[in-house]
Amino acid sequence: MAFEASPATPAMAIPSGSDGKPPSLGYNSFEPRALWNLILTLGLWAVAALGATPLLSVLYMLIVKGGARLNGELFTELPPAGFEMGGGIGNAIQGTLVTVAIASLISIPIALFAAIYLAELRPLSRISSVARFLAKVLTGFPSILAGVFVYAAVVLLMGSYSALAGGVALAVLMLPTITLTAEGAMHMVPQRMKDAAIGMGCTNTQVVWSVTLPTALPSIVTGIILAVARVAGESAPLLFTALFSNYWLRNITEPTASLSILIYNFSSMPFDNQIELAWAASLVLVMIVLGFNILSRFIGRPQV
Amino acid sequence: MTNASVLEKPTATAGAAIDCNIDKIYYGKFLAVRDSNIAIEKGKITGFIGPSGCGKSTVLRSLNRMNDLIKGFKLEGNVHFHGQEIYDKGVDPVVVRRHIGMVFQQPNPFSMSIFDNVAFGLKLNRFKGDVEERVQHALTRAALWDEVKDKLKASGLSLSGGQQQRLCIARAVATQPSVLLMDEPCSALDPIATRRVEELMLELKNDYTIALVTHNMQQARRVADITAFFSVDISQGGRTGHLVEVGPTDQIFDAPQEKLTKQYIGGEFS
Ligand SMILES: Nc1ncnc2c1ncn2[C@@H]1O[C@H](COP(=O)(O)OP(=O)(O)OP(=O)(O)O)[C@@H](O)[C@H]1O
Ligand SMILES: [Mg+2]
């Protein structure tokens, strides 16, 4: 079929090729379109650099000020008293890991069951829409209020501050995030995969356990890790619950130190040694959070 | 309109794996299908043809209670599987589906390895025998073994569309259900893959009973022993599908009894 060239109109920006010459397909960098592209690309890089500046400068500061104390002692020693030299933040690292672990143990199962209910069992029921709404509200819940709530609910009841109470407070913060991301992840599992499972003769429970959950697992794990990374740096909810301690944690019913509270305490002390330790603790905390984030990127990769 | 029931009644009792007598199927208030009686005969391929929206999938999915999942679905009539009414109160739809397998229009492998996809149903049924042998057997039957034997650990989703569909067929036959329902299994496949799946169906029918929905009349002609033609009447305001005629494939294509069938086969359908 012959290609009918339309009569060339002089106003046309694109050379039509109707004058006998083949149309030019080369890149013309002075075309308005190309110029805009260049300007916007440069603008985007500038904004990205601007956005990364605070993060990079904080990291730089932490490495410069805290890096000097990054040695074995930091991880194995207890914090020093007043005028003492040396010492470490071992018990704070231990405390942070333990409270976060307790929080995970409490929140992950509850959140997963809630997510299964929301995504699979009764997605359209009234209780689900109310729960979903509350979870969304809770994700923006001021973290200090979680501390106050757990102070009233656990600390007063048990009669003392404890790592357990700290864990519960962090769990309150993790619960809605994990629930919502897990629900979203299960929602993303294509209906046809679930249909296939039902067609094979799966009960509802088997569909959830052997198809929906495994398929959604990478995204769910990503959500969990990000939630963990978020609460690992929280200090407000721990103020009223885990408090602080200068000793190793032996029992989860005792108060415990944590990195965030240690930073808060030591940074306001008049001793250089403690201030240096606060910097080192900040560096460790940032590295933990960063590590979790990087981990989540690896796990969250689509696995096809 | 006189139904074709007179025609198929004699065969209905002979070797029917599924004997389906649908009076009415509703989705909520919408009457989707009426008066469709078909016997899916043992060891044969029964093709369902008809214009889009005439309820072929609806009828097919009601044969293994896949429609139970759809809100508002209601069936009046009965469906007998080896003499048992599958819509009876005491019947567990999950068990029904283990005997009557299904292959869907879109390939839908699970996001797990090729091996696990095929072994899925075996694990589900707590199969005690040699799983590996069964998986290989199923993949061979689905004409996929040679293509995947070196990468059984790869994800089922990494296969091409046609391979995925054959994987789904392997998954369905691994548990050896007595009936296979196939809803347009070739609609996402190219002609070559379509031919392979058709050959596969012809081979499978020695051991299985197959009900096949297809849009492709040539396909029905090539593989179906018995063809059921569905149509939809829009006269009464609604769009209700119903069975027009069922019979041996040659007869439906060469000497249809009903005017509607003649028109559809002749391509005069609006
Ligand atoms: N889940 C559903 N809810 C409500 N109505 C439905 C549902 N599924 C199908 N229907 C309706 O039932 C009728 C028959 O649909 P069905 O999918 O069985 O047609 P079909 O013959 O398979 O068509 P096609 O050849 O296009 O696949 C249609 O009018 C359709 O709109
Ligand atoms: Mg259909």
Coordinates of C-alpha atoms and ligand atoms in Angstrom, one line a residue:
Chain A
M1 CA 0.0 0.0 0.0
A2 CA 1.4 3.4 -0.9
F3 CA 1.9 5.8 1.8
E4 CA -0.1 8.9 1.2
A5 CA 2.0 11.9 2.2
S6 CA -0.1 14.8 3.4
P7 CA 0.7 18.1 1.8
A8 CA 3.4 19.8 3.8
T9 CA 2.3 22.7 5.8
P10 CA 5.1 25.1 6.5
A11 CA 4.0 25.6 10.1
M12 CA 4.6 22.0 10.9
A13 CA 7.5 21.5 13.4
I14 CA 8.2 17.9 12.5
P15 CA 9.7 17.5 9.1
S16 CA 7.2 15.3 7.3
G17 CA 9.4 14.0 4.6
S18 CA 6.9 14.9 2.0
D19 CA 9.4 17.1 0.2
G20 CA 11.2 14.0 -1.1
K21 CA 13.9 13.9 1.6
P22 CA 13.6 11.2 4.2
P23 CA 12.5 12.5 7.6
S24 CA 15.3 13.3 10.0
L25 CA 15.2 10.9 13.0
G26 CA 18.3 12.3 14.7
Y27 CA 18.3 13.8 18.1
N28 CA 18.0 17.6 17.9
S29 CA 19.2 19.0 21.1
F30 CA 18.0 22.6 20.4
E31 CA 14.4 21.6 19.9
P32 CA 12.2 23.1 22.7
R33 CA 11.3 19.5 23.8
A34 CA 14.9 18.5 24.2
L35 CA 15.7 21.8 26.0
W36 CA 12.9 21.3 28.5
N37 CA 14.0 17.7 29.0
L38 CA 17.5 19.0 29.9
I39 CA 16.3 21.7 32.2
L40 CA 13.9 19.4 34.1
T41 CA 16.6 16.7 34.4
L42 CA 19.1 19.2 35.8
G43 CA 16.4 20.6 38.1
L44 CA 15.6 17.1 39.4
W45 CA 19.2 16.3 40.1
A46 CA 19.5 19.6 42.0
V47 CA 16.4 18.9 44.1
A48 CA 17.7 15.3 44.8
A49 CA 21.0 16.7 45.9
L50 CA 19.3 19.2 48.1
G51 CA 17.2 16.5 49.7
A52 CA 20.2 14.2 50.3
T53 CA 22.3 17.0 51.9
P54 CA 20.8 16.8 55.4
L55 CA 21.1 13.0 55.5
L56 CA 24.6 13.0 54.2
S57 CA 25.8 15.8 56.5
V58 CA 24.3 14.0 59.5
L59 CA 26.0 10.8 58.5
Y60 CA 29.3 12.7 58.0
M61 CA 29.0 14.4 61.5
L62 CA 28.2 11.0 63.1
I63 CA 31.2 9.3 61.5
V64 CA 33.5 12.2 62.4
K65 CA 32.3 12.6 66.0
G66 CA 31.3 9.1 66.9
G67 CA 33.6 7.0 64.7
A68 CA 36.6 7.5 67.1
R69 CA 34.8 5.4 69.8
L70 CA 33.8 2.7 67.4
N71 CA 35.8 -0.2 69.0
G72 CA 35.2 -3.4 70.9
E73 CA 34.9 -1.6 74.2
L74 CA 31.9 0.3 72.9
F75 CA 29.9 -2.9 72.5
T76 CA 31.0 -4.8 75.6
E77 CA 31.4 -2.2 78.4
L78 CA 28.8 -0.6 80.6
P79 CA 28.4 3.2 80.5
P80 CA 30.9 5.1 82.7
A81 CA 29.9 7.0 85.8
G82 CA 30.4 10.8 86.2
F83 CA 34.1 11.5 85.8
E84 CA 35.2 8.0 84.7
M85 CA 37.0 7.6 81.4
G86 CA 36.3 4.9 78.8
G87 CA 33.3 2.7 79.1
G88 CA 30.8 1.7 76.4
I89 CA 27.2 1.4 75.5
G90 CA 26.8 -2.4 75.6
N91 CA 23.8 -2.5 77.8
A92 CA 22.0 0.1 75.6
I93 CA 22.6 -1.9 72.5
Q94 CA 21.4 -5.0 74.3
G95 CA 18.3 -3.1 75.6
T96 CA 17.4 -1.7 72.2
L97 CA 17.7 -5.2 70.6
V98 CA 15.6 -6.8 73.4
T99 CA 12.8 -4.3 73.5
V100 CA 12.6 -4.3 69.7
A101 CA 12.5 -8.1 69.8
I102 CA 9.7 -8.1 72.4
A103 CA 7.8 -5.6 70.3
S104 CA 8.2 -7.8 67.2
L105 CA 7.1 -10.9 69.1
I106 CA 4.0 -9.2 70.2
S107 CA 3.1 -7.2 67.2
I108 CA 3.9 -9.4 64.2
P109 CA 1.5 -12.3 65.0
I110 CA -1.3 -10.0 65.9
A111 CA -0.7 -7.8 62.9
L112 CA -0.6 -10.8 60.6
F113 CA -3.8 -12.3 61.9
A114 CA -5.4 -8.9 61.6
A115 CA -4.2 -8.5 58.1
I116 CA -5.4 -12.0 57.1
Y117 CA -8.8 -11.1 58.5
L118 CA -8.9 -7.7 56.7
A119 CA -7.5 -9.0 53.4
E120 CA -8.9 -12.5 53.1
L121 CA -11.6 -13.4 55.6
R122 CA -14.0 -10.4 55.8
P123 CA -12.5 -7.7 53.6
L124 CA -15.9 -5.9 53.2
S125 CA -17.3 -6.2 56.7
R126 CA -18.1 -3.3 58.9
I127 CA -15.6 -4.3 61.5
S128 CA -12.9 -4.5 58.8
S129 CA -13.5 -1.0 57.6
V130 CA -13.5 0.3 61.2
A131 CA -10.3 -1.5 62.0
R132 CA -8.7 -0.3 58.8
F133 CA -9.6 3.3 59.6
L134 CA -8.3 3.0 63.2
A135 CA -5.1 1.5 61.9
K136 CA -4.6 4.4 59.6
V137 CA -5.2 6.8 62.4
L138 CA -2.8 4.9 64.6
T139 CA 0.0 5.1 62.1
G140 CA 0.1 8.8 62.7
F141 CA -0.3 8.4 66.5
P142 CA 2.1 10.5 68.5
S143 CA 4.6 8.0 69.8
I144 CA 4.8 9.6 73.2
L145 CA 1.2 8.8 73.7
A146 CA 1.9 5.2 73.1
G147 CA 4.4 5.5 76.0
V148 CA 1.8 7.2 78.2
F149 CA -0.8 4.6 77.4
V150 CA 1.5 1.7 78.2
Y151 CA 2.7 3.5 81.4
A152 CA -0.9 3.4 82.5
A153 CA -1.7 -0.1 81.2
V154 CA 1.5 -2.0 82.0
V155 CA 3.9 0.0 84.2
L156 CA 1.4 0.9 86.9
L157 CA -0.1 -2.6 86.8
M158 CA 3.3 -4.3 87.2
G159 CA 4.5 -1.8 89.6
S160 CA 7.8 -1.1 87.8
Y161 CA 9.4 0.2 84.6
S162 CA 10.5 -2.7 82.5
A163 CA 11.9 -3.8 79.2
L164 CA 8.6 -5.7 78.7
A165 CA 6.7 -2.4 79.0
G166 CA 9.0 -0.8 76.6
G167 CA 8.4 -3.6 74.2
V168 CA 4.7 -3.3 74.5
A169 CA 4.9 0.4 73.8
L170 CA 6.9 -0.2 70.6
A171 CA 4.5 -3.0 69.7
V172 CA 1.6 -0.5 69.8
L173 CA 3.5 1.6 67.3
M174 CA 4.4 -1.3 65.0
L175 CA 1.0 -2.9 65.0
P176 CA -0.8 -0.6 62.6
T177 CA 2.1 -0.3 60.1
I178 CA 2.6 -4.0 59.8
T179 CA -1.1 -4.7 59.6
L180 CA -1.7 -2.2 56.8
T181 CA 1.4 -3.2 54.8
A182 CA 0.6 -6.9 55.2
E183 CA -3.0 -6.4 54.2
G184 CA -1.8 -4.5 51.1
A185 CA 0.7 -7.2 50.3
M186 CA -2.0 -9.9 50.5
H187 CA -4.3 -7.8 48.5
M188 CA -1.7 -7.6 45.7
V189 CA -1.7 -11.4 45.3
P190 CA -3.6 -11.9 42.1
Q191 CA -7.2 -13.2 42.5
R192 CA -6.4 -15.8 39.8
M193 CA -3.8 -17.4 41.9
K194 CA -6.3 -17.7 44.7
D195 CA -8.9 -19.1 42.3
A196 CA -6.4 -21.6 41.1
A197 CA -5.9 -22.8 44.7
I198 CA -9.6 -23.0 45.3
G199 CA -10.0 -24.9 42.0
M200 CA -7.4 -27.4 43.3
G201 CA -9.6 -28.0 46.3
C202 CA -8.1 -25.8 49.0
T203 CA -10.0 -24.8 52.0
N204 CA -10.0 -21.1 52.8
T205 CA -7.3 -21.7 55.4
Q206 CA -5.2 -23.6 52.9
V207 CA -5.5 -20.8 50.4
V208 CA -4.2 -18.3 52.9
W209 CA -1.4 -20.5 54.2
S210 CA -0.1 -22.1 51.1
V211 CA -0.7 -19.5 48.5
T212 CA -1.6 -16.0 49.7
L213 CA 0.9 -15.7 52.6
P214 CA 3.9 -17.3 50.7
T215 CA 3.3 -15.1 47.7
A216 CA 3.0 -12.0 49.8
L217 CA 5.8 -12.9 52.1
P218 CA 8.6 -10.7 50.6
S219 CA 6.4 -7.6 50.8
I220 CA 5.2 -8.5 54.3
V221 CA 8.8 -9.0 55.5
T222 CA 9.8 -5.7 54.0
G223 CA 7.0 -4.0 55.9
I224 CA 8.0 -5.7 59.1
I225 CA 11.6 -4.7 58.7
L226 CA 10.7 -1.1 58.0
A227 CA 8.5 -1.0 61.1
V228 CA 11.3 -2.4 63.2
A229 CA 13.7 0.1 61.8
R230 CA 11.3 2.9 62.6
V231 CA 10.7 1.9 66.3
A232 CA 14.4 1.0 66.9
G233 CA 15.1 4.7 67.0
E234 CA 12.1 5.8 69.1
S235 CA 12.8 7.4 72.4
A236 CA 9.6 9.0 73.6
P237 CA 7.6 5.7 74.2
L238 CA 10.5 4.3 76.1
L239 CA 10.8 7.3 78.5
F240 CA 7.7 6.2 80.4
T241 CA 8.1 2.5 80.0
A242 CA 11.6 1.1 79.9
L243 CA 13.2 4.1 81.6
F244 CA 17.0 3.6 81.8
S245 CA 19.5 1.5 83.5
N246 CA 23.3 1.6 84.0
Y247 CA 23.5 -2.2 84.2
W248 CA 23.1 -5.2 81.9
L249 CA 19.6 -6.4 81.5
R250 CA 19.1 -9.7 83.3
N251 CA 15.3 -10.0 83.3
I252 CA 12.7 -8.4 81.0
T253 CA 10.7 -7.2 84.0
E254 CA 13.5 -4.8 84.9
P255 CA 14.1 -1.4 83.5
T256 CA 16.5 -1.3 80.6
A257 CA 18.8 1.1 78.9
S258 CA 18.3 1.8 75.2
L259 CA 20.3 3.6 72.6
S260 CA 17.9 6.4 72.1
I261 CA 17.5 7.2 75.8
L262 CA 21.2 6.9 76.3
I263 CA 21.7 9.5 73.5
Y264 CA 19.2 11.7 75.1
N265 CA 20.7 11.4 78.6
F266 CA 24.4 11.5 77.7
S267 CA 24.2 14.4 75.2
S268 CA 23.0 16.8 77.9
M269 CA 25.8 15.8 80.4
P270 CA 28.7 18.1 81.1
F271 CA 31.3 15.4 80.6
D272 CA 33.2 15.0 77.3
N273 CA 33.4 11.3 77.7
Q274 CA 29.7 10.9 77.9
I275 CA 29.1 13.2 75.0
E276 CA 31.5 11.2 72.8
L277 CA 29.6 8.1 73.8
A278 CA 26.3 9.8 72.8
W279 CA 27.8 10.4 69.4
A280 CA 29.0 6.8 69.1
A281 CA 25.6 5.6 70.2
S282 CA 24.0 7.8 67.5
L283 CA 26.2 6.3 64.9
V284 CA 25.4 2.7 66.0
L285 CA 21.7 3.5 66.0
V286 CA 21.8 5.0 62.5
M287 CA 23.8 2.0 61.3
I288 CA 21.2 -0.4 62.8
V289 CA 18.3 1.5 61.1
L290 CA 20.3 1.8 57.8
G291 CA 21.1 -1.9 58.0
F292 CA 17.4 -2.8 58.4
N293 CA 16.5 -0.6 55.5
I294 CA 19.1 -2.1 53.2
L295 CA 18.0 -5.6 54.3
S296 CA 14.4 -4.8 53.4
R297 CA 15.4 -3.7 49.9
F298 CA 17.1 -7.1 49.3
I299 CA 14.2 -9.1 50.7
G300 CA 11.5 -7.0 49.0
R301 CA 12.9 -7.7 45.5
P302 CA 10.3 -9.3 43.3
Q303 CA 11.4 -12.9 42.9
V304 CA 10.6 -14.0 39.4
Chain B
M1 CA -38.3 -22.8 22.5
T2 CA -38.1 -26.5 22.5
N3 CA -35.0 -27.6 24.3
A4 CA -32.6 -30.2 22.9
S5 CA -33.3 -32.4 25.9
V6 CA -35.0 -34.9 23.8
L7 CA -31.8 -35.4 21.9
E8 CA -29.4 -35.9 24.8
K9 CA -31.6 -37.8 27.2
P10 CA -30.6 -41.2 25.9
T11 CA -26.9 -40.5 26.4
A12 CA -27.4 -38.8 29.7
T13 CA -27.7 -42.0 31.6
A14 CA -25.2 -44.1 29.7
G15 CA -21.7 -43.0 30.7
A16 CA -22.2 -39.6 32.2
A17 CA -19.5 -38.5 34.6
I18 CA -21.4 -35.3 35.3
D19 CA -25.1 -35.0 34.6
C20 CA -26.1 -31.4 34.8
N21 CA -29.7 -30.2 34.9
I22 CA -29.7 -26.5 35.4
D23 CA -33.1 -24.9 35.6
K24 CA -31.9 -21.4 36.5
I25 CA -28.7 -19.7 37.6
Y26 CA -28.9 -16.4 39.2
Y27 CA -26.2 -13.8 40.0
G28 CA -28.2 -11.8 42.6
K29 CA -31.4 -10.9 40.8
F30 CA -29.9 -11.4 37.3
L31 CA -31.0 -14.6 35.6
A32 CA -27.8 -15.6 33.8
V33 CA -28.6 -19.1 32.6
R34 CA -31.8 -21.1 32.2
D35 CA -32.9 -24.6 31.1
S36 CA -29.6 -26.2 30.3
N37 CA -29.3 -30.0 30.6
I38 CA -26.0 -31.6 29.5
A39 CA -24.4 -34.9 30.3
I40 CA -20.6 -34.7 30.4
E41 CA -19.8 -38.2 29.2
K42 CA -17.0 -40.3 30.6
G43 CA -13.8 -40.4 28.6
K44 CA -15.0 -37.9 26.1
I45 CA -14.4 -34.2 25.4
T46 CA -17.5 -32.1 25.6
G47 CA -17.1 -28.7 24.0
F48 CA -19.2 -25.6 25.0
I49 CA -19.5 -23.0 22.3
G50 CA -21.7 -20.0 21.9
P51 CA -21.5 -16.2 21.8
S52 CA -19.8 -14.2 24.5
G53 CA -21.9 -13.7 27.6
C54 CA -24.2 -16.7 27.0
G55 CA -23.1 -18.3 30.2
K56 CA -20.6 -21.0 29.1
S57 CA -18.2 -20.2 31.9
T58 CA -21.1 -19.9 34.4
V59 CA -22.3 -23.4 33.5
L60 CA -18.8 -24.8 33.6
R61 CA -17.9 -23.2 36.9
S62 CA -21.1 -24.5 38.5
L63 CA -20.0 -28.1 37.7
N64 CA -17.3 -28.0 40.4
R65 CA -19.0 -25.3 42.6
M66 CA -16.4 -22.7 41.7
N67 CA -19.3 -20.3 41.6
D68 CA -20.0 -20.7 45.3
L69 CA -17.4 -17.9 45.8
I70 CA -19.4 -15.4 43.9
K71 CA -21.8 -13.4 46.0
G72 CA -25.4 -13.8 45.0
F73 CA -24.8 -17.0 43.0
K74 CA -27.9 -19.2 43.2
L75 CA -28.5 -22.4 41.3
E76 CA -31.9 -24.0 40.7
G77 CA -31.7 -27.6 39.5
N78 CA -29.1 -30.2 40.1
V79 CA -25.7 -31.4 39.1
H80 CA -24.9 -35.1 39.6
F81 CA -21.4 -36.3 39.8
H82 CA -21.3 -40.1 39.5
G83 CA -24.9 -40.2 40.7
Q84 CA -24.4 -37.8 43.7
E85 CA -26.0 -34.4 43.8
I86 CA -23.1 -32.0 44.4
Y87 CA -25.3 -29.2 45.6
D88 CA -26.7 -31.4 48.4
K89 CA -26.4 -30.0 51.9
G90 CA -23.9 -32.5 53.2
V91 CA -21.5 -32.2 50.3
D92 CA -18.2 -30.4 50.9
P93 CA -17.4 -28.2 47.9
V94 CA -13.7 -28.5 48.7
V95 CA -13.9 -32.3 48.1
V96 CA -15.9 -31.8 44.9
R97 CA -13.2 -29.6 43.5
R98 CA -10.6 -32.2 44.3
H99 CA -12.4 -34.6 42.1
I100 CA -13.3 -32.1 39.4
G101 CA -10.2 -30.1 38.5
M102 CA -10.2 -26.9 36.6
V103 CA -7.9 -25.1 34.1
F104 CA -8.6 -21.4 33.8
Q105 CA -8.7 -19.1 30.8
Q106 CA -5.6 -17.1 32.0
P107 CA -2.6 -19.2 33.0
N108 CA -2.3 -18.8 36.8
P109 CA 0.7 -20.7 38.2
F110 CA 1.5 -20.1 41.8
S111 CA 4.6 -18.0 42.5
M112 CA 6.6 -21.0 43.5
S113 CA 9.0 -23.3 41.7
I114 CA 7.8 -25.3 38.7
F115 CA 8.2 -28.5 40.7
D116 CA 6.2 -27.1 43.6
N117 CA 3.4 -25.9 41.3
V118 CA 2.9 -29.4 40.1
A119 CA 3.4 -31.0 43.5
F120 CA 0.9 -28.6 45.1
G121 CA -2.2 -30.7 44.7
L122 CA -0.3 -33.8 45.8
K123 CA 0.8 -32.2 49.0
L124 CA -2.8 -30.9 49.5
N125 CA -4.1 -34.5 49.2
R126 CA -1.3 -35.9 51.4
F127 CA -0.1 -38.1 48.5
K128 CA 2.0 -40.9 49.9
G129 CA 3.6 -42.2 46.8
D130 CA 6.6 -41.0 44.8
V131 CA 6.0 -37.3 44.4
E132 CA 8.9 -36.8 42.0
E133 CA 7.7 -39.5 39.7
R134 CA 4.2 -38.1 39.7
V135 CA 5.4 -34.6 38.9
Q136 CA 7.5 -35.8 36.0
H137 CA 4.6 -37.9 34.7
A138 CA 2.3 -34.9 34.9
L139 CA 4.8 -32.6 33.2
T140 CA 5.4 -35.2 30.5
R141 CA 1.6 -35.5 29.8
A142 CA 1.4 -31.7 29.6
A143 CA 4.1 -31.8 26.9
L144 CA 6.3 -29.6 29.1
W145 CA 8.8 -32.0 30.6
D146 CA 11.5 -31.5 28.0
E147 CA 11.4 -27.8 28.2
V148 CA 11.6 -27.6 32.0
K149 CA 13.4 -30.7 33.2
D150 CA 16.6 -28.7 33.7
K151 CA 15.0 -25.9 35.7
L152 CA 12.4 -27.5 37.9
K153 CA 13.5 -25.1 40.7
A154 CA 12.9 -22.0 38.6
S155 CA 9.7 -20.0 39.4
G156 CA 6.6 -21.0 37.5
L157 CA 6.1 -17.4 36.7
S158 CA 9.4 -17.3 34.7
L159 CA 7.9 -19.4 31.9
S160 CA 6.3 -18.1 28.8
G161 CA 2.5 -17.8 28.6
G162 CA 2.0 -21.0 26.7
Q163 CA 4.4 -22.9 29.0
Q164 CA 2.6 -21.5 32.0
Q165 CA -0.7 -22.8 30.7
R166 CA 0.8 -26.2 30.1
L167 CA 2.2 -26.0 33.7
C168 CA -1.3 -25.3 34.9
I169 CA -2.6 -28.3 33.0
A170 CA 0.2 -30.4 34.5
R171 CA -0.8 -29.1 38.0
A172 CA -4.4 -30.1 37.3
V173 CA -3.7 -33.6 36.1
A174 CA -1.1 -34.4 38.7
T175 CA -3.7 -35.3 41.3
Q176 CA -5.6 -37.3 38.7
P177 CA -9.0 -35.8 39.1
S178 CA -11.7 -37.7 37.2
V179 CA -13.0 -34.7 35.4
L180 CA -11.2 -31.7 34.0
L181 CA -13.0 -28.4 33.3
M182 CA -11.2 -26.2 30.9
D183 CA -12.4 -22.6 30.4
E184 CA -10.9 -21.4 27.1
P185 CA -7.5 -22.8 28.0
C186 CA -6.0 -21.7 24.7
S187 CA -7.2 -18.1 24.5
A188 CA -3.8 -16.8 25.6
L189 CA -1.8 -19.1 23.4
D190 CA -0.3 -18.9 19.9
P191 CA -1.4 -21.4 17.3
I192 CA 1.5 -23.7 17.9
A193 CA 1.0 -23.9 21.7
T194 CA -2.8 -24.2 21.0
R195 CA -2.1 -27.2 18.9
R196 CA 0.0 -28.8 21.6
V197 CA -2.7 -28.2 24.2
E198 CA -5.2 -29.7 21.8
E199 CA -3.1 -32.8 21.3
L200 CA -2.7 -33.0 25.0
M201 CA -6.5 -32.9 25.5
L202 CA -7.0 -35.7 22.9
E203 CA -4.4 -37.8 24.8
L204 CA -5.8 -37.0 28.2
K205 CA -9.3 -38.1 27.3
N206 CA -8.3 -41.7 27.5
D207 CA -8.1 -41.3 31.3
Y208 CA -10.1 -38.2 32.0
T209 CA -13.4 -36.7 31.2
I210 CA -13.0 -33.2 29.8
A211 CA -15.4 -30.3 29.5
L212 CA -14.0 -27.5 27.3
V213 CA -15.3 -24.0 26.8
T214 CA -14.0 -22.5 23.6
H215 CA -14.5 -19.5 21.4
N216 CA -12.9 -21.2 18.6
M217 CA -15.3 -23.3 16.5
Q218 CA -12.5 -24.9 14.7
Q219 CA -11.1 -26.0 18.0
A220 CA -14.4 -27.5 19.1
R221 CA -14.5 -29.3 15.8
R222 CA -11.0 -30.6 16.1
V223 CA -11.2 -32.0 19.7
A224 CA -14.7 -32.2 20.9
D225 CA -16.6 -35.5 20.7
I226 CA -19.8 -33.8 21.8
T227 CA -20.6 -30.1 21.3
A228 CA -23.1 -28.1 23.3
F229 CA -24.2 -24.8 21.7
F230 CA -25.4 -22.1 24.0
S231 CA -27.1 -18.9 23.0
V232 CA -28.4 -15.8 24.8
D233 CA -31.9 -14.3 24.3
I234 CA -32.2 -10.6 24.8
S235 CA -35.9 -10.6 23.9
Q236 CA -37.3 -10.6 27.5
G237 CA -35.3 -7.6 28.5
G238 CA -32.6 -9.5 30.3
R239 CA -29.7 -11.4 28.9
T240 CA -30.3 -15.0 29.7
G241 CA -28.2 -17.7 28.3
H242 CA -29.4 -21.2 27.6
L243 CA -28.5 -24.4 25.9
V244 CA -29.8 -24.5 22.4
E245 CA -28.5 -27.8 21.2
V246 CA -26.2 -30.6 22.2
G247 CA -25.1 -33.6 20.2
P248 CA -22.2 -35.3 18.5
T249 CA -19.8 -32.7 17.1
D250 CA -20.2 -33.7 13.5
Q251 CA -23.9 -33.4 13.8
I252 CA -23.9 -30.0 15.4
F253 CA -21.6 -28.6 12.7
D254 CA -22.9 -30.4 9.6
A255 CA -26.5 -31.0 10.4
P256 CA -27.7 -28.7 13.2
Q257 CA -31.3 -29.2 14.2
E258 CA -31.9 -25.7 15.5
K259 CA -32.1 -22.6 13.4
L260 CA -30.0 -20.6 16.0
T261 CA -27.2 -23.2 15.7
K262 CA -27.3 -23.1 12.0
Q263 CA -27.0 -19.3 12.0
Y264 CA -24.1 -19.3 14.5
I265 CA -22.2 -22.1 12.8
G266 CA -22.7 -20.3 9.5
G267 CA -21.3 -17.1 10.9
E268 CA -24.6 -15.2 10.5
F269 CA -24.9 -14.5 14.2
S270 CA -25.2 -10.9 15.2
Ligands
LIG1 N1 -19.5 -12.8 39.0 C1 -20.6 -12.4 38.3 N2 -21.5 -11.6 38.8 C2 -22.6 -11.2 38.1 N3 -22.8 -11.5 36.9 C3 -21.9 -12.3 36.2 C4 -20.8 -12.8 36.9 N4 -20.1 -13.6 36.0 C5 -20.8 -13.6 34.9 N5 -21.9 -12.8 35.0 C6 -22.9 -12.6 34.0 O1 -23.4 -13.8 33.6 C7 -23.5 -13.9 32.2 C8 -22.8 -15.1 31.6 O2 -21.4 -14.9 31.9 P1 -20.3 -15.9 31.5 O3 -19.0 -15.5 32.0 O4 -20.8 -17.3 31.9 O5 -20.3 -15.9 29.9 P2 -19.4 -16.7 28.9 O6 -20.4 -17.4 28.0 O7 -18.4 -17.4 29.5 O8 -18.8 -15.5 28.0 P3 -17.3 -15.4 27.4 O9 -17.4 -16.2 26.2 O10 -17.2 -14.0 27.1 O11 -16.4 -15.8 28.4 C9 -23.0 -12.6 31.6 O12 -24.2 -11.8 31.3 C10 -22.3 -12.0 32.7 O13 -22.4 -10.6 32.7
MG2 MG -16.2 -17.2 29.8

